PDB file of C-alpha atoms in Angstrom:
ATOM      1  CA  MET A   1       0.000   0.000   0.000  1.00 37.00           C
ATOM      2  CA  LYS A   2       1.540   3.324  -1.053  1.00 42.00           C
ATOM      3  CA  ASN A   3       2.060   6.092   1.504  1.00 49.00           C
ATOM      4  CA  ASN A   4      -0.487   8.776   0.542  1.00 50.00           C
ATOM      5  CA  ALA A   5      -3.459   6.494   0.028  1.00 50.00           C
ATOM      6  CA  LYS A   6      -2.648   4.540   3.161  1.00 52.00           C
ATOM      7  CA  ARG A   7      -2.360   7.708   5.242  1.00 51.00           C
ATOM      8  CA  PHE A   8      -5.731   8.917   3.979  1.00 55.00           C
ATOM      9  CA  LEU A   9      -7.364   5.613   4.893  1.00 54.00           C
ATOM     10  CA  CYS A  10      -5.849   5.849   8.369  1.00 50.00           C
ATOM     11  CA  ALA A  11      -6.697   9.515   8.925  1.00 49.00           C
ATOM     12  CA  ALA A  12     -10.237   9.943   7.664  1.00 50.00           C
ATOM     13  CA  LEU A  13     -11.983   9.467  10.995  1.00 39.00           C
ATOM     14  CA  ALA A  14     -14.027   6.473  12.108  1.00 35.00           C
ATOM     15  CA  ALA A  15     -15.323   6.143   8.620  1.00 36.00           C
ATOM     16  CA  THR A  16     -12.098   4.482   7.675  1.00 41.00           C
ATOM     17  CA  THR A  17     -10.057   3.612  10.757  1.00 42.00           C
ATOM     18  CA  ALA A  18      -7.758   1.152   9.020  1.00 36.00           C
ATOM     19  CA  PHE A  19      -5.666   0.171  12.054  1.00 36.00           C
ATOM     20  CA  SER A  20      -3.417  -2.780  11.274  1.00 32.00           C
ATOM     21  CA  PHE A  21      -2.864  -4.296  14.695  1.00 32.00           C
ATOM     22  CA  VAL A  22      -4.104  -7.446  16.390  1.00 33.00           C
ATOM     23  CA  ALA A  23      -7.002  -7.178  18.795  1.00 36.00           C
ATOM     24  CA  CYS A  24      -6.259  -7.158  22.495  1.00 34.00           C
ATOM     25  CA  SER A  25      -5.926 -10.496  24.205  1.00 36.00           C
ATOM     26  CA  THR A  26      -7.218  -9.487  27.655  1.00 46.00           C
ATOM     27  CA  GLU A  27     -10.993  -9.853  27.650  1.00 62.00           C
ATOM     28  CA  VAL A  28     -12.889  -7.455  29.897  1.00 72.00           C
ATOM     29  CA  ALA A  29     -16.584  -6.760  30.208  1.00 85.00           C
ATOM     30  CA  GLU A  30     -17.974  -4.160  27.844  1.00 93.00           C
ATOM     31  CA  SER A  31     -19.142  -1.005  29.637  1.00 97.00           C
ATOM     32  CA  ALA A  32     -22.866  -0.307  29.885  1.00 97.00           C
ATOM     33  CA  PHE A  33     -24.619   1.970  27.394  1.00 97.00           C
ATOM     34  CA  ASP A  34     -26.869   4.830  28.457  1.00 97.00           C
ATOM     35  CA  SER A  35     -30.590   4.313  28.868  1.00 96.00           C
ATOM     36  CA  PRO A  36     -32.067   6.350  27.350  1.00 96.00           C
ATOM     37  CA  LEU A  37     -29.415   6.937  24.721  1.00 97.00           C
ATOM     38  CA  PRO A  38     -28.091  10.515  24.492  1.00 98.00           C
ATOM     39  CA  TRP A  39     -29.781  11.193  21.145  1.00 98.00           C
ATOM     40  CA  HIS A  40     -33.117   9.592  22.060  1.00 97.00           C
ATOM     41  CA  VAL A  41     -36.093  11.895  22.432  1.00 94.00           C
ATOM     42  CA  SER A  42     -38.775   9.713  20.832  1.00 93.00           C
ATOM     43  CA  ASP A  43     -38.938   6.632  18.616  1.00 92.00           C
ATOM     44  CA  SER A  44     -38.445   8.941  15.634  1.00 93.00           C
ATOM     45  CA  SER A  45     -35.614  11.058  17.024  1.00 95.00           C
ATOM     46  CA  TYR A  46     -33.553  12.883  14.411  1.00 96.00           C
ATOM     47  CA  GLU A  47     -30.116  14.429  14.581  1.00 97.00           C
ATOM     48  CA  LYS A  48     -27.978  16.035  11.877  1.00 98.00           C
ATOM     49  CA  LEU A  49     -24.474  17.164  12.784  1.00 98.00           C
ATOM     50  CA  GLU A  50     -22.385  19.077  10.244  1.00 98.00           C
ATOM     51  CA  TYR A  51     -18.652  19.710  10.659  1.00 98.00           C
ATOM     52  CA  SER A  52     -16.018  21.752   8.912  1.00 98.00           C
ATOM     53  CA  VAL A  53     -12.870  19.748   8.156  1.00 98.00           C
ATOM     54  CA  ASN A  54      -9.315  21.100   8.154  1.00 98.00           C
ATOM     55  CA  VAL A  55      -6.212  19.092   7.269  1.00 98.00           C
ATOM     56  CA  TYR A  56      -2.768  20.287   8.333  1.00 97.00           C
ATOM     57  CA  ASN A  57       0.770  19.297   7.394  1.00 96.00           C
ATOM     58  CA  THR A  58       2.518  18.895  10.769  1.00 96.00           C
ATOM     59  CA  GLN A  59       5.966  17.821   9.583  1.00 94.00           C
ATOM     60  CA  LYS A  60       7.467  21.074  10.916  1.00 93.00           C
ATOM     61  CA  GLY A  61       5.617  20.701  14.211  1.00 92.00           C
ATOM     62  CA  GLU A  62       2.186  20.121  15.737  1.00 90.00           C
ATOM     63  CA  LYS A  63       1.794  23.562  17.325  1.00 92.00           C
ATOM     64  CA  GLU A  64      -0.691  25.900  15.655  1.00 92.00           C
ATOM     65  CA  SER A  65       2.142  28.256  14.685  1.00 93.00           C
ATOM     66  CA  GLU A  66       4.125  25.461  13.030  1.00 94.00           C
ATOM     67  CA  ARG A  67       1.541  23.493  11.066  1.00 96.00           C
ATOM     68  CA  GLU A  68       0.367  24.344   7.546  1.00 96.00           C
ATOM     69  CA  LYS A  69      -3.206  24.009   6.333  1.00 97.00           C
ATOM     70  CA  ILE A  70      -3.288  21.802   3.231  1.00 98.00           C
ATOM     71  CA  GLY A  71      -6.928  20.788   2.839  1.00 98.00           C
ATOM     72  CA  ASP A  72     -10.508  21.371   3.877  1.00 97.00           C
ATOM     73  CA  GLY A  73     -13.900  19.767   3.521  1.00 98.00           C
ATOM     74  CA  THR A  74     -17.084  18.718   5.286  1.00 98.00           C
ATOM     75  CA  LEU A  75     -18.345  15.885   7.453  1.00 98.00           C
ATOM     76  CA  THR A  76     -22.008  15.129   8.161  1.00 98.00           C
ATOM     77  CA  PHE A  77     -23.608  12.591  10.504  1.00 98.00           C
ATOM     78  CA  THR A  78     -27.359  12.065  10.132  1.00 98.00           C
ATOM     79  CA  LEU A  79     -29.064   9.813  12.677  1.00 98.00           C
ATOM     80  CA  GLU A  80     -32.708   8.726  12.454  1.00 98.00           C
ATOM     81  CA  GLU A  81     -34.391   6.418  14.940  1.00 97.00           C
ATOM     82  CA  GLY A  82     -37.000   4.121  13.413  1.00 95.00           C
ATOM     83  CA  ALA A  83     -35.865   4.947   9.864  1.00 93.00           C
ATOM     84  CA  ASP A  84     -35.152   1.337   8.839  1.00 90.00           C
ATOM     85  CA  GLN A  85     -38.145  -0.801   9.843  1.00 92.00           C
ATOM     86  CA  GLY A  86     -37.786   0.256  13.467  1.00 94.00           C
ATOM     87  CA  TYR A  87     -33.988   0.274  13.445  1.00 97.00           C
ATOM     88  CA  THR A  88     -31.831   3.375  13.847  1.00 98.00           C
ATOM     89  CA  LYS A  89     -29.993   4.540  10.717  1.00 98.00           C
ATOM     90  CA  LEU A  90     -26.733   6.482  10.829  1.00 98.00           C
ATOM     91  CA  ASP A  91     -25.534   8.083   7.584  1.00 98.00           C
ATOM     92  CA  MET A  92     -22.076   9.585   7.250  1.00 98.00           C
ATOM     93  CA  SER A  93     -20.769  11.744   4.400  1.00 98.00           C
ATOM     94  CA  PHE A  94     -17.198  13.026   4.268  1.00 98.00           C
ATOM     95  CA  THR A  95     -15.272  14.920   1.616  1.00 98.00           C
ATOM     96  CA  VAL A  96     -11.862  16.592   1.651  1.00 98.00           C
ATOM     97  CA  THR A  97     -10.148  18.618  -1.073  1.00 98.00           C
ATOM     98  CA  TYR A  98      -6.425  19.247  -0.786  1.00 98.00           C
ATOM     99  CA  LEU A  99      -5.094  22.709  -1.583  1.00 98.00           C
ATOM    100  CA  ASN A 100      -2.938  23.214  -4.653  1.00 96.00           C
ATOM    101  CA  ILE A 101       0.184  23.948  -2.616  1.00 96.00           C
ATOM    102  CA  ASP A 102       3.528  22.212  -2.128  1.00 95.00           C
ATOM    103  CA  GLY A 103       2.726  21.201   1.457  1.00 94.00           C
ATOM    104  CA  ALA A 104      -0.024  18.885   0.231  1.00 95.00           C
ATOM    105  CA  GLY A 105       2.527  16.787  -1.677  1.00 93.00           C
ATOM    106  CA  GLU A 106       1.038  14.350  -4.180  1.00 92.00           C
ATOM    107  CA  ASP A 107      -2.435  15.025  -2.743  1.00 96.00           C
ATOM    108  CA  ARG A 108      -2.452  18.641  -4.002  1.00 95.00           C
ATOM    109  CA  GLY A 109      -5.673  19.549  -5.803  1.00 97.00           C
ATOM    110  CA  LEU A 110      -7.269  16.144  -5.255  1.00 98.00           C
ATOM    111  CA  THR A 111     -10.629  15.295  -3.649  1.00 98.00           C
ATOM    112  CA  ASP A 112     -11.425  12.152  -1.642  1.00 98.00           C
ATOM    113  CA  LYS A 113     -14.860  11.078  -0.432  1.00 98.00           C
ATOM    114  CA  ILE A 114     -16.408   8.576   1.966  1.00 98.00           C
ATOM    115  CA  GLU A 115     -20.064   7.683   2.387  1.00 98.00           C
ATOM    116  CA  SER A 116     -21.537   5.084   4.701  1.00 98.00           C
ATOM    117  CA  THR A 117     -24.840   3.912   6.162  1.00 98.00           C
ATOM    118  CA  VAL A 118     -25.225   1.631   9.156  1.00 98.00           C
ATOM    119  CA  SER A 119     -28.487   0.413  10.675  1.00 98.00           C
ATOM    120  CA  PHE A 120     -28.543  -0.801  14.258  1.00 98.00           C
ATOM    121  CA  GLU A 121     -30.897  -1.969  16.986  1.00 97.00           C
ATOM    122  CA  PRO A 122     -32.061   1.135  18.907  1.00 96.00           C
ATOM    123  CA  ASN A 123     -31.405  -0.215  22.409  1.00 94.00           C
ATOM    124  CA  SER A 124     -28.580  -2.763  22.285  1.00 95.00           C
ATOM    125  CA  LEU A 125     -26.790  -0.883  19.443  1.00 97.00           C
ATOM    126  CA  ALA A 126     -26.223  -4.188  17.657  1.00 98.00           C
ATOM    127  CA  ALA A 127     -25.421  -3.520  14.005  1.00 98.00           C
ATOM    128  CA  LYS A 128     -27.994  -4.839  11.523  1.00 98.00           C
ATOM    129  CA  SER A 129     -26.360  -3.832   8.231  1.00 98.00           C
ATOM    130  CA  MET A 130     -23.684  -1.559   6.798  1.00 98.00           C
ATOM    131  CA  GLU A 131     -22.750  -0.141   3.411  1.00 98.00           C
ATOM    132  CA  LYS A 132     -19.706   1.993   2.748  1.00 98.00           C
ATOM    133  CA  THR A 133     -17.989   3.520  -0.289  1.00 98.00           C
ATOM    134  CA  VAL A 134     -14.539   5.105  -0.130  1.00 98.00           C
ATOM    135  CA  THR A 135     -13.743   7.002  -3.340  1.00 98.00           C
ATOM    136  CA  LEU A 136     -10.145   8.162  -3.662  1.00 97.00           C
ATOM    137  CA  ALA A 137      -8.764  10.341  -6.428  1.00 97.00           C
ATOM    138  CA  ASP A 138      -6.148   8.778  -8.716  1.00 96.00           C
ATOM    139  CA  ARG A 139      -2.594   9.477  -7.565  1.00 95.00           C
ATOM    140  CA  LYS A 140       0.564   9.202  -9.646  1.00 90.00           C
ATOM    141  CA  ASN A 141       2.386   5.891  -9.408  1.00 88.00           C
ATOM    142  CA  GLU A 142      -0.062   4.563  -6.815  1.00 92.00           C
ATOM    143  CA  GLN A 143      -2.647   1.819  -6.908  1.00 94.00           C
ATOM    144  CA  ASN A 144      -6.117   3.277  -6.349  1.00 96.00           C
ATOM    145  CA  LEU A 145      -7.488   1.853  -3.088  1.00 96.00           C
ATOM    146  CA  SER A 146     -11.104   2.988  -3.509  1.00 97.00           C
ATOM    147  CA  TYR A 147     -13.382   0.292  -2.096  1.00 98.00           C
ATOM    148  CA  LYS A 148     -16.934  -0.755  -1.316  1.00 98.00           C
ATOM    149  CA  ILE A 149     -18.158  -2.856   1.606  1.00 98.00           C
ATOM    150  CA  LYS A 150     -21.596  -4.305   2.308  1.00 98.00           C
ATOM    151  CA  ALA A 151     -22.465  -6.282   5.435  1.00 98.00           C
ATOM    152  CA  ASP A 152     -25.566  -8.092   6.687  1.00 98.00           C
ATOM    153  CA  TYR A 153     -25.140  -8.856  10.385  1.00 98.00           C
ATOM    154  CA  PHE A 154     -28.653 -10.184  11.090  1.00 97.00           C
ATOM    155  CA  GLU A 155     -29.783 -12.445   8.221  1.00 96.00           C
ATOM    156  CA  THR A 156     -27.117 -13.793   5.867  1.00 97.00           C
ATOM    157  CA  HIS A 157     -24.236 -12.987   8.277  1.00 98.00           C
ATOM    158  CA  LYS A 158     -22.043 -12.212   5.272  1.00 98.00           C
ATOM    159  CA  ALA A 159     -20.038  -9.230   4.023  1.00 98.00           C
ATOM    160  CA  THR A 160     -18.626  -8.352   0.600  1.00 98.00           C
ATOM    161  CA  PHE A 161     -15.634  -6.192  -0.313  1.00 98.00           C
ATOM    162  CA  GLN A 162     -14.160  -4.896  -3.581  1.00 97.00           C
ATOM    163  CA  TYR A 163     -11.470  -2.442  -4.705  1.00 97.00           C
ATOM    164  CA  PHE A 164     -13.755  -1.058  -7.402  1.00 96.00           C
ATOM    165  CA  LYS A 165     -11.202   1.134  -9.216  1.00 95.00           C
ATOM    166  CA  GLN A 166      -8.710  -1.663  -9.816  1.00 94.00           C
ATOM    167  CA  ASP A 167      -9.013  -3.566 -13.096  1.00 92.00           C
ATOM    168  CA  GLY A 168      -9.711  -7.217 -12.475  1.00 91.00           C
ATOM    169  CA  ALA A 169     -10.197  -6.845  -8.721  1.00 93.00           C
ATOM    170  CA  GLN A 170     -12.548  -9.578  -7.556  1.00 95.00           C
ATOM    171  CA  GLU A 171     -15.314  -9.156  -5.010  1.00 97.00           C
ATOM    172  CA  LYS A 172     -14.474 -10.956  -1.778  1.00 97.00           C
ATOM    173  CA  THR A 173     -17.027 -12.535   0.547  1.00 98.00           C
ATOM    174  CA  MET A 174     -16.612 -13.225   4.264  1.00 97.00           C
ATOM    175  CA  SER A 175     -18.808 -14.839   6.903  1.00 97.00           C
ATOM    176  CA  LEU A 176     -19.689 -12.685   9.904  1.00 97.00           C
ATOM    177  CA  PRO A 177     -20.111 -13.778  13.537  1.00 93.00           C
ATOM    178  CA  HIS A 178     -23.613 -14.677  14.719  1.00 94.00           C
ATOM    179  CA  ASP A 179     -23.006 -12.814  17.986  1.00 93.00           C
ATOM    180  CA  ILE A 180     -23.922  -9.170  18.608  1.00 95.00           C
ATOM    181  CA  CYS A 181     -21.635  -6.968  16.509  1.00 97.00           C
ATOM    182  CA  ARG A 182     -21.109  -3.231  16.562  1.00 97.00           C
ATOM    183  CA  ASP A 183     -19.684  -1.722  13.416  1.00 98.00           C
ATOM    184  CA  ASN A 184     -16.684   0.600  13.041  1.00 96.00           C
ATOM    185  CA  GLU A 185     -18.965   3.223  11.436  1.00 97.00           C
ATOM    186  CA  MET A 186     -20.685   3.669  14.811  1.00 98.00           C
ATOM    187  CA  MET A 187     -17.516   4.460  16.775  1.00 98.00           C
ATOM    188  CA  PHE A 188     -18.109   8.068  17.862  1.00 98.00           C
ATOM    189  CA  PHE A 189     -21.719   7.282  18.780  1.00 98.00           C
ATOM    190  CA  LEU A 190     -20.785   4.126  20.717  1.00 98.00           C
ATOM    191  CA  ALA A 191     -18.311   6.173  22.762  1.00 98.00           C
ATOM    192  CA  ARG A 192     -20.907   8.914  23.211  1.00 98.00           C
ATOM    193  CA  ALA A 193     -23.459   6.400  24.508  1.00 98.00           C
ATOM    194  CA  GLN A 194     -21.298   5.463  27.495  1.00 98.00           C
ATOM    195  CA  ALA A 195     -20.444   7.411  30.653  1.00 96.00           C
ATOM    196  CA  ILE A 196     -18.239  10.440  29.914  1.00 97.00           C
ATOM    197  CA  SER A 197     -16.763  12.570  32.687  1.00 95.00           C
ATOM    198  CA  ASN A 198     -13.470  14.095  33.795  1.00 92.00           C
ATOM    199  CA  GLU A 199     -12.184  10.742  35.064  1.00 92.00           C
ATOM    200  CA  SER A 200     -14.288   8.246  33.117  1.00 96.00           C
ATOM    201  CA  SER A 201     -12.939   5.049  31.578  1.00 96.00           C
ATOM    202  CA  THR A 202     -15.181   2.863  29.448  1.00 97.00           C
ATOM    203  CA  ASN A 203     -14.816   0.384  26.629  1.00 97.00           C
ATOM    204  CA  PHE A 204     -16.736  -1.284  23.824  1.00 97.00           C
ATOM    205  CA  LYS A 205     -16.073  -3.742  21.001  1.00 96.00           C
ATOM    206  CA  MET A 206     -16.467  -3.016  17.306  1.00 97.00           C
ATOM    207  CA  VAL A 207     -15.936  -4.951  14.089  1.00 97.00           C
ATOM    208  CA  ASN A 208     -13.600  -3.403  11.512  1.00 96.00           C
ATOM    209  CA  LEU A 209     -14.521  -4.934   8.163  1.00 97.00           C
ATOM    210  CA  TYR A 210     -11.757  -3.212   6.193  1.00 96.00           C
ATOM    211  CA  ASP A 211      -9.152  -4.838   8.400  1.00 94.00           C
ATOM    212  CA  SER A 212     -11.106  -8.101   8.358  1.00 96.00           C
ATOM    213  CA  PHE A 213     -10.902  -8.387   4.586  1.00 96.00           C
ATOM    214  CA  ASN A 214      -7.265  -7.342   4.473  1.00 93.00           C
ATOM    215  CA  SER A 215      -6.265  -9.933   7.078  1.00 94.00           C
ATOM    216  CA  ASP A 216      -8.672 -12.678   5.892  1.00 94.00           C
ATOM    217  CA  LYS A 217     -10.167 -13.102   9.359  1.00 95.00           C
ATOM    218  CA  ASN A 218     -12.798 -11.390  11.472  1.00 95.00           C
ATOM    219  CA  VAL A 219     -11.203  -8.434  13.253  1.00 94.00           C
ATOM    220  CA  GLU A 220     -12.923  -6.999  16.319  1.00 95.00           C
ATOM    221  CA  TYR A 221     -11.228  -4.309  18.406  1.00 94.00           C
ATOM    222  CA  ARG A 222     -11.718  -3.501  22.049  1.00 95.00           C
ATOM    223  CA  MET A 223     -11.893   0.308  22.139  1.00 96.00           C
ATOM    224  CA  ALA A 224     -10.920   2.281  25.243  1.00 96.00           C
ATOM    225  CA  VAL A 225     -12.665   5.600  25.923  1.00 97.00           C
ATOM    226  CA  ASN A 226     -11.034   7.815  28.534  1.00 97.00           C
ATOM    227  CA  GLY A 227     -12.341  11.174  29.717  1.00 97.00           C
ATOM    228  CA  SER A 228     -10.011  13.741  31.231  1.00 94.00           C
ATOM    229  CA  SER A 229     -10.041  17.525  31.540  1.00 93.00           C
ATOM    230  CA  GLU A 230     -12.758  20.058  30.770  1.00 96.00           C
ATOM    231  CA  ARG A 231     -12.273  22.841  28.233  1.00 96.00           C
ATOM    232  CA  ASN A 232     -14.468  25.499  26.675  1.00 96.00           C
ATOM    233  CA  VAL A 233     -15.134  25.765  22.949  1.00 97.00           C
ATOM    234  CA  ASP A 234     -16.830  28.744  21.311  1.00 96.00           C
ATOM    235  CA  LEU A 235     -18.595  27.842  18.046  1.00 97.00           C
ATOM    236  CA  GLY A 236     -20.268  31.219  17.563  1.00 96.00           C
ATOM    237  CA  ASP A 237     -23.670  32.652  18.355  1.00 96.00           C
ATOM    238  CA  TRP A 238     -25.642  30.020  16.413  1.00 97.00           C
ATOM    239  CA  VAL A 239     -25.510  27.745  19.463  1.00 98.00           C
ATOM    240  CA  LYS A 240     -27.825  30.116  21.378  1.00 96.00           C
ATOM    241  CA  ASP A 241     -30.699  28.436  19.533  1.00 96.00           C
ATOM    242  CA  PHE A 242     -29.794  25.224  21.383  1.00 97.00           C
ATOM    243  CA  GLY A 243     -29.801  26.567  24.929  1.00 96.00           C
ATOM    244  CA  ILE A 244     -26.147  27.619  25.166  1.00 96.00           C
ATOM    245  CA  LYS A 245     -25.897  30.738  27.339  1.00 94.00           C
ATOM    246  CA  ALA A 246     -24.034  33.903  26.391  1.00 95.00           C
ATOM    247  CA  VAL A 247     -21.135  35.019  28.574  1.00 94.00           C
ATOM    248  CA  GLU A 248     -19.827  38.592  28.733  1.00 92.00           C
ATOM    249  CA  GLY A 249     -16.123  39.116  29.310  1.00 87.00           C
ATOM    250  CA  GLU A 250     -15.440  40.850  32.628  1.00 84.00           C
ATOM    251  CA  ASN A 251     -12.912  43.298  31.226  1.00 85.00           C
ATOM    252  CA  THR A 252     -13.597  43.239  27.490  1.00 86.00           C
ATOM    253  CA  GLY A 253     -17.385  43.133  27.370  1.00 86.00           C
ATOM    254  CA  LYS A 254     -17.051  40.632  24.531  1.00 92.00           C
ATOM    255  CA  ILE A 255     -19.984  38.200  24.195  1.00 94.00           C
ATOM    256  CA  THR A 256     -19.081  34.532  23.720  1.00 95.00           C
ATOM    257  CA  TYR A 257     -21.011  31.270  23.842  1.00 96.00           C
ATOM    258  CA  PRO A 258     -18.671  28.813  25.573  1.00 96.00           C
ATOM    259  CA  ILE A 259     -19.552  25.122  25.430  1.00 97.00           C
ATOM    260  CA  THR A 260     -18.018  23.130  28.273  1.00 97.00           C
ATOM    261  CA  CYS A 261     -16.607  19.925  26.852  1.00 98.00           C
ATOM    262  CA  ILE A 262     -15.004  16.775  28.264  1.00 98.00           C
ATOM    263  CA  THR A 263     -11.729  15.928  26.516  1.00 98.00           C
ATOM    264  CA  THR A 264     -11.996  12.262  25.531  1.00 98.00           C
ATOM    265  CA  THR A 265      -9.614   9.879  23.804  1.00 97.00           C
ATOM    266  CA  ILE A 266     -10.764   6.851  21.815  1.00 97.00           C
ATOM    267  CA  SER A 267      -8.178   4.215  20.963  1.00 95.00           C
ATOM    268  CA  ILE A 268      -7.628   0.494  20.576  1.00 93.00           C
ATOM    269  CA  ASN A 269      -7.086  -1.097  23.980  1.00 87.00           C
ATOM    270  CA  ASP A 270      -3.745  -2.643  23.086  1.00 77.00           C
ATOM    271  CA  GLU A 271      -0.072  -1.824  23.460  1.00 67.00           C
ATOM    272  CA  LYS A 272       0.181  -1.346  19.660  1.00 66.00           C
ATOM    273  CA  ARG A 273      -2.911   0.828  19.515  1.00 64.00           C
ATOM    274  CA  GLY A 274      -1.717   3.550  17.142  1.00 78.00           C
ATOM    275  CA  PRO A 275      -2.770   7.231  17.477  1.00 89.00           C
ATOM    276  CA  ALA A 276      -5.935   7.999  19.417  1.00 93.00           C
ATOM    277  CA  TYR A 277      -8.878  10.106  18.348  1.00 97.00           C
ATOM    278  CA  THR A 278      -9.351  13.107  20.621  1.00 97.00           C
ATOM    279  CA  VAL A 279     -13.031  13.998  20.873  1.00 98.00           C
ATOM    280  CA  LEU A 280     -14.536  16.906  22.794  1.00 98.00           C
ATOM    281  CA  TYR A 281     -18.019  15.846  23.925  1.00 98.00           C
ATOM    282  CA  ALA A 282     -20.365  18.578  25.193  1.00 98.00           C
ATOM    283  CA  LYS A 283     -20.902  18.312  28.940  1.00 97.00           C
ATOM    284  CA  ASP A 284     -24.347  19.910  28.782  1.00 95.00           C
ATOM    285  CA  ALA A 285     -27.207  18.964  26.492  1.00 97.00           C
ATOM    286  CA  PHE A 286     -28.165  20.919  23.387  1.00 98.00           C
ATOM    287  CA  THR A 287     -31.868  21.691  23.767  1.00 96.00           C
ATOM    288  CA  VAL A 288     -34.728  22.756  21.520  1.00 94.00           C
ATOM    289  CA  GLY A 289     -37.929  23.130  23.487  1.00 89.00           C
ATOM    290  CA  ALA A 290     -38.308  19.986  25.594  1.00 85.00           C
ATOM    291  CA  ALA A 291     -35.968  17.974  23.385  1.00 88.00           C
ATOM    292  CA  GLU A 292     -32.479  17.313  24.758  1.00 95.00           C
ATOM    293  CA  HIS A 293     -29.596  15.847  22.765  1.00 98.00           C
ATOM    294  CA  LYS A 294     -26.724  14.993  25.077  1.00 98.00           C
ATOM    295  CA  LYS A 295     -22.968  14.673  24.722  1.00 98.00           C
ATOM    296  CA  LEU A 296     -22.719  16.034  21.176  1.00 98.00           C
ATOM    297  CA  PRO A 297     -19.245  15.541  19.678  1.00 98.00           C
ATOM    298  CA  ILE A 298     -18.099  19.152  19.271  1.00 98.00           C
ATOM    299  CA  ARG A 299     -14.582  18.627  17.938  1.00 98.00           C
ATOM    300  CA  ILE A 300     -12.670  15.585  16.660  1.00 98.00           C
ATOM    301  CA  ASP A 301      -8.898  15.527  16.093  1.00 97.00           C
ATOM    302  CA  TYR A 302      -6.782  12.752  14.613  1.00 96.00           C
ATOM    303  CA  SER A 303      -3.011  12.836  14.022  1.00 95.00           C
ATOM    304  CA  THR A 304      -0.979  10.580  11.750  1.00 94.00           C
ATOM    305  CA  TYR A 305       2.733   9.942  11.940  1.00 91.00           C
ATOM    306  CA  THR A 306       5.612   8.679   9.823  1.00 88.00           C
ATOM    307  CA  GLY A 307       7.280   6.433  12.346  1.00 87.00           C
ATOM    308  CA  SER A 308       7.432   8.645  15.450  1.00 86.00           C
ATOM    309  CA  LYS A 309       7.436  11.915  13.492  1.00 91.00           C
ATOM    310  CA  PRO A 310       4.230  13.978  13.065  1.00 91.00           C
ATOM    311  CA  TYR A 311       2.839  13.984   9.543  1.00 93.00           C
ATOM    312  CA  ARG A 312      -0.732  15.297   9.446  1.00 96.00           C
ATOM    313  CA  LEU A 313      -3.533  16.489  11.678  1.00 97.00           C
ATOM    314  CA  THR A 314      -7.171  16.258  10.605  1.00 97.00           C
ATOM    315  CA  SER A 315      -9.570  18.360  12.674  1.00 97.00           C
ATOM    316  CA  TYR A 316     -13.389  18.349  12.567  1.00 98.00           C
ATOM    317  CA  MET A 317     -15.362  21.197  14.187  1.00 98.00           C
ATOM    318  CA  LEU A 318     -19.145  21.248  14.597  1.00 98.00           C
ATOM    319  CA  LYS A 319     -20.605  24.084  12.508  1.00 98.00           C
ATOM    320  CA  SER A 320     -24.352  23.353  12.657  1.00 98.00           C
ATOM    321  CA  CYS A 321     -26.876  20.875  13.970  1.00 97.00           C
ATOM    322  CA  SER A 322     -30.548  20.110  13.538  1.00 96.00           C
ATOM    323  CA  PHE A 323     -32.947  17.934  15.525  1.00 96.00           C
ATOM    324  CA  ALA A 324     -35.895  18.204  13.128  1.00 93.00           C
ATOM    325  CA  LYS A 325     -35.997  16.543   9.730  1.00 89.00           C
ATOM    326  CA  THR A 326     -36.842  18.889   6.887  1.00 83.00           C
ATOM    327  CA  THR A 327     -38.457  18.024   3.558  1.00 69.00           C
ATOM    328  CA  GLU A 328     -36.247  19.089   0.692  1.00 61.00           C
TER     329      GLU A 328
END
């Protein structure tokens, strides 16, 4: 696997967490999930979260003054309870376009996209089905690793995989476990659905089908979720529509809308776990009327490295949300 395509597959959030390590050997009980779940308001609850995406070259350093912005894009999560014959559906859409500058390397001017849909049981969070398409731009002297995955966890217990931009690439088929499975596409929501506080430590298991097909065996990771310090994030005045209070600076008189967040890391629970995702989950609920949506992921950061040296940082910042489905 060539460097640029591999780094993209490793960096583009939960949608494509292509970790290449063995699962942990120490079996521990999975932590309990919230009841009710943090996004549940009714059996037809709806949630749309839209993020701005920024990609930075961090080879000169990871500090804000040292890194160079080399790409931007959008990320959207749309969750609907009861959308799939009573099951919850989670759609994800991600796109990034690299700037036409030297710091972007061979990615300059290119656009990559990921789309996925996973349906899951609304209480146990057991995955019912998943479809995912990763569409990568062609890169010089590199094999195009664009792929499609489909999985049926409840009926046929089979998954299919194909590198659809490679001539002659055959579709692969794999049998899936008959036990309860939670899919990689659900990662940020699985973490969100467990206890999050300044000193929390929880865990859950998830199936990674990309790694499963590339290792020719079912790969399930035990994920560790650890909460630590609180920090404030100001997204602008649009959050006032969701119950976030304005704060006036004591000396400046400046009005801000700080959201108190719990800094959380999500990583494979193994010595060879690779870089962690850092996710800032809102401590207080976003509210519209009587409806409360809890622990929204406000910011997501993921760093990639070349050996031990920093390479890139991808950062996702919430820019809008909606709890009511609109007819377009």
